[in-house]
PDB file of C-alpha atoms in Angstrom:
ATOM      1  CA  UNK A  14     -52.935  15.766  48.527  1.00  0.00           C
ATOM      2  CA  UNK A  15     -56.230  16.193  50.392  1.00  0.00           C
ATOM      3  CA  UNK A  16     -57.990  19.241  51.849  1.00  0.00           C
ATOM      4  CA  UNK A  17     -57.400  17.826  55.347  1.00  0.00           C
ATOM      5  CA  UNK A  18     -53.646  18.139  54.711  1.00  0.00           C
ATOM      6  CA  UNK A  19     -53.739  21.904  54.165  1.00  0.00           C
ATOM      7  CA  UNK A  20     -56.865  23.185  55.923  1.00  0.00           C
ATOM      8  CA  UNK A  21     -56.735  25.522  58.890  1.00  0.00           C
ATOM      9  CA  UNK A  22     -58.150  23.714  61.899  1.00  0.00           C
ATOM     10  CA  UNK A  23     -58.675  26.675  64.211  1.00  0.00           C
ATOM     11  CA  UNK A  24     -61.648  28.307  62.479  1.00  0.00           C
ATOM     12  CA  UNK A  25     -62.784  31.701  63.719  1.00  0.00           C
ATOM     13  CA  UNK A  26     -66.559  31.838  64.002  1.00  0.00           C
ATOM     14  CA  UNK A  27     -69.127  34.433  64.958  1.00  0.00           C
ATOM     15  CA  UNK A  28     -72.830  34.599  65.757  1.00  0.00           C
ATOM     16  CA  UNK A  29     -75.269  36.210  63.313  1.00  0.00           C
ATOM     17  CA  UNK A  30     -76.421  38.448  66.177  1.00  0.00           C
ATOM     18  CA  UNK A  31     -72.943  39.924  66.718  1.00  0.00           C
ATOM     19  CA  UNK A  32     -72.357  43.476  65.615  1.00  0.00           C
ATOM     20  CA  UNK A  33     -70.612  44.114  62.328  1.00  0.00           C
ATOM     21  CA  UNK A  34     -68.048  46.189  64.250  1.00  0.00           C
ATOM     22  CA  UNK A  35     -67.300  43.195  66.493  1.00  0.00           C
ATOM     23  CA  UNK A  36     -66.757  41.042  63.407  1.00  0.00           C
ATOM     24  CA  UNK A  37     -64.409  43.645  61.940  1.00  0.00           C
ATOM     25  CA  UNK A  38     -62.425  43.779  65.187  1.00  0.00           C
ATOM     26  CA  UNK A  39     -62.220  39.973  65.349  1.00  0.00           C
ATOM     27  CA  UNK A  40     -60.912  39.775  61.788  1.00  0.00           C
ATOM     28  CA  UNK A  41     -58.306  42.439  62.424  1.00  0.00           C
ATOM     29  CA  UNK A  42     -57.206  40.906  65.738  1.00  0.00           C
ATOM     30  CA  UNK A  43     -56.689  37.481  64.138  1.00  0.00           C
ATOM     31  CA  UNK A  44     -55.412  38.916  60.837  1.00  0.00           C
ATOM     32  CA  UNK A  45     -57.954  36.971  58.792  1.00  0.00           C
ATOM     33  CA  UNK A  46     -60.376  37.851  56.011  1.00  0.00           C
ATOM     34  CA  UNK A  47     -63.273  35.461  56.675  1.00  0.00           C
ATOM     35  CA  UNK A  48     -65.479  34.387  59.556  1.00  0.00           C
ATOM     36  CA  UNK A  49     -67.802  31.412  59.499  1.00  0.00           C
ATOM     37  CA  UNK A  50     -71.182  32.376  60.918  1.00  0.00           C
ATOM     38  CA  UNK A  51     -72.591  29.722  63.254  1.00  0.00           C
ATOM     39  CA  UNK A  52     -75.962  29.474  64.923  1.00  0.00           C
ATOM     40  CA  UNK A  53     -76.555  26.491  67.224  1.00  0.00           C
ATOM     41  CA  UNK A  54     -73.360  24.907  65.818  1.00  0.00           C
ATOM     42  CA  UNK A  55     -74.737  25.034  62.276  1.00  0.00           C
ATOM     43  CA  UNK A  56     -73.187  27.065  59.459  1.00  0.00           C
ATOM     44  CA  UNK A  57     -75.651  29.783  58.461  1.00  0.00           C
ATOM     45  CA  UNK A  58     -73.341  32.135  56.604  1.00  0.00           C
ATOM     46  CA  UNK A  59     -69.887  33.391  55.806  1.00  0.00           C
ATOM     47  CA  UNK A  60     -68.653  36.924  56.317  1.00  0.00           C
ATOM     48  CA  UNK A  61     -65.725  38.394  54.443  1.00  0.00           C
ATOM     49  CA  UNK A  62     -63.549  41.429  54.939  1.00  0.00           C
ATOM     50  CA  UNK A  63     -65.137  42.787  51.775  1.00  0.00           C
ATOM     51  CA  UNK A  64     -68.687  42.229  53.088  1.00  0.00           C
ATOM     52  CA  UNK A  65     -67.788  44.563  55.956  1.00  0.00           C
ATOM     53  CA  UNK A  66     -66.652  47.289  53.579  1.00  0.00           C
ATOM     54  CA  UNK A  67     -62.922  46.930  54.179  1.00  0.00           C
ATOM     55  CA  UNK A  68     -60.978  49.666  55.967  1.00  0.00           C
ATOM     56  CA  UNK A  69     -63.313  52.361  54.590  1.00  0.00           C
ATOM     57  CA  UNK A  70     -66.497  50.550  55.673  1.00  0.00           C
ATOM     58  CA  UNK A  71     -67.155  52.113  59.084  1.00  0.00           C
ATOM     59  CA  UNK A  72     -70.431  53.626  57.872  1.00  0.00           C
ATOM     60  CA  UNK A  73     -71.542  50.273  56.433  1.00  0.00           C
ATOM     61  CA  UNK A  74     -70.753  48.458  59.694  1.00  0.00           C
ATOM     62  CA  UNK A  75     -72.415  51.055  61.914  1.00  0.00           C
ATOM     63  CA  UNK A  76     -75.704  49.819  63.426  1.00  0.00           C
ATOM     64  CA  UNK A  77     -75.555  46.507  61.522  1.00  0.00           C
ATOM     65  CA  UNK A  78     -75.332  42.944  62.706  1.00  0.00           C
ATOM     66  CA  UNK A  79     -73.425  40.126  61.055  1.00  0.00           C
ATOM     67  CA  UNK A  80     -76.744  38.692  59.756  1.00  0.00           C
ATOM     68  CA  UNK A  81     -77.307  41.893  57.753  1.00  0.00           C
ATOM     69  CA  UNK A  82     -74.059  41.596  55.806  1.00  0.00           C
ATOM     70  CA  UNK A  83     -73.185  37.881  55.672  1.00  0.00           C
ATOM     71  CA  UNK A  84     -73.497  35.678  52.606  1.00  0.00           C
ATOM     72  CA  UNK A  85     -76.004  32.895  53.267  1.00  0.00           C
ATOM     73  CA  UNK A  86     -75.110  30.857  50.186  1.00  0.00           C
ATOM     74  CA  UNK A  87     -72.249  28.948  51.768  1.00  0.00           C
ATOM     75  CA  UNK A  88     -70.361  26.370  49.737  1.00  0.00           C
ATOM     76  CA  UNK A  89     -68.588  23.661  51.761  1.00  0.00           C
ATOM     77  CA  UNK A  90     -66.120  20.897  51.004  1.00  0.00           C
ATOM     78  CA  UNK A  91     -65.148  17.570  52.535  1.00  0.00           C
ATOM     79  CA  UNK A  92     -61.755  17.038  54.183  1.00  0.00           C
ATOM     80  CA  UNK A  93     -61.275  14.074  51.835  1.00  0.00           C
ATOM     81  CA  UNK A  94     -61.633  16.217  48.702  1.00  0.00           C
ATOM     82  CA  UNK A  95     -58.466  16.851  46.744  1.00  0.00           C
ATOM     83  CA  UNK A  96     -56.625  20.140  46.874  1.00  0.00           C
ATOM     84  CA  UNK A  97     -57.242  20.440  43.135  1.00  0.00           C
ATOM     85  CA  UNK A  98     -61.006  20.169  43.739  1.00  0.00           C
ATOM     86  CA  UNK A  99     -60.782  22.899  46.383  1.00  0.00           C
ATOM     87  CA  UNK A 100     -58.756  25.153  44.079  1.00  0.00           C
ATOM     88  CA  UNK A 101     -61.227  24.646  41.224  1.00  0.00           C
ATOM     89  CA  UNK A 102     -64.131  25.419  43.557  1.00  0.00           C
ATOM     90  CA  UNK A 103     -62.575  28.648  44.820  1.00  0.00           C
ATOM     91  CA  UNK A 104     -61.573  29.753  41.338  1.00  0.00           C
ATOM     92  CA  UNK A 105     -64.820  28.692  39.678  1.00  0.00           C
ATOM     93  CA  UNK A 106     -67.041  30.509  42.164  1.00  0.00           C
ATOM     94  CA  UNK A 107     -64.627  33.418  42.694  1.00  0.00           C
ATOM     95  CA  UNK A 108     -64.661  32.987  46.469  1.00  0.00           C
ATOM     96  CA  UNK A 109     -61.837  33.405  48.947  1.00  0.00           C
ATOM     97  CA  UNK A 110     -62.485  30.467  51.237  1.00  0.00           C
ATOM     98  CA  UNK A 111     -64.550  27.363  51.769  1.00  0.00           C
ATOM     99  CA  UNK A 112     -65.513  25.828  55.128  1.00  0.00           C
ATOM    100  CA  UNK A 113     -64.542  22.180  55.533  1.00  0.00           C
ATOM    101  CA  UNK A 114     -67.255  19.961  56.977  1.00  0.00           C
ATOM    102  CA  UNK A 115     -67.633  16.343  57.997  1.00  0.00           C
ATOM    103  CA  UNK A 116     -71.318  15.604  57.870  1.00  0.00           C
ATOM    104  CA  UNK A 117     -72.680  18.869  59.268  1.00  0.00           C
ATOM    105  CA  UNK A 118     -69.763  19.554  61.618  1.00  0.00           C
ATOM    106  CA  UNK A 119     -67.309  22.361  60.865  1.00  0.00           C
ATOM    107  CA  UNK A 120     -63.798  20.901  61.030  1.00  0.00           C
ATOM    108  CA  UNK A 121     -61.683  23.463  59.181  1.00  0.00           C
ATOM    109  CA  UNK A 122     -61.451  26.108  56.506  1.00  0.00           C
ATOM    110  CA  UNK A 123     -59.441  26.377  53.301  1.00  0.00           C
ATOM    111  CA  UNK A 124     -58.604  29.761  51.841  1.00  0.00           C
ATOM    112  CA  UNK A 125     -56.707  30.883  48.815  1.00  0.00           C
ATOM    113  CA  UNK A 126     -53.756  31.557  51.141  1.00  0.00           C
ATOM    114  CA  UNK A 127     -53.728  27.895  52.198  1.00  0.00           C
ATOM    115  CA  UNK A 128     -53.486  26.867  48.560  1.00  0.00           C
ATOM    116  CA  UNK A 129     -50.544  29.149  47.926  1.00  0.00           C
TER     117      UNK A 129
END
C-alpha cells in the first residue's frame, strides 16, 4: 500500500503571518492537530497543536504569529512511498504528521491517525 492510498487530500494550511490565535481556532474548527505553513505556495513550516501550547496555551499564543511558533525543519514524503516507510518516518522522528509532496507541490498529508 502506498502513501497516496491513505493520505488526506484536503490539507489545511496557514500563512506564517497569521496570528497564533487564528491558527488555534482553525485547528479547533477542523478538529485537526497540524497545519502546514505555506508562503507563496511553498512549505515553510509545520505547526502542531502542541506548538500552540494546547488548551492551556492562551498566554503562549497571545501576541504571536505562526512564524514565531512553527517548526521550520519540515520532513516530507512522496505519494509513491510505502505506508511502512511513512510509519517508520513518523516513529523514527517522533512526529505526528508528514506533508506529502510531488516535486515541490503539496498534495496531501499523512498523520498517525491515517496510519491507524
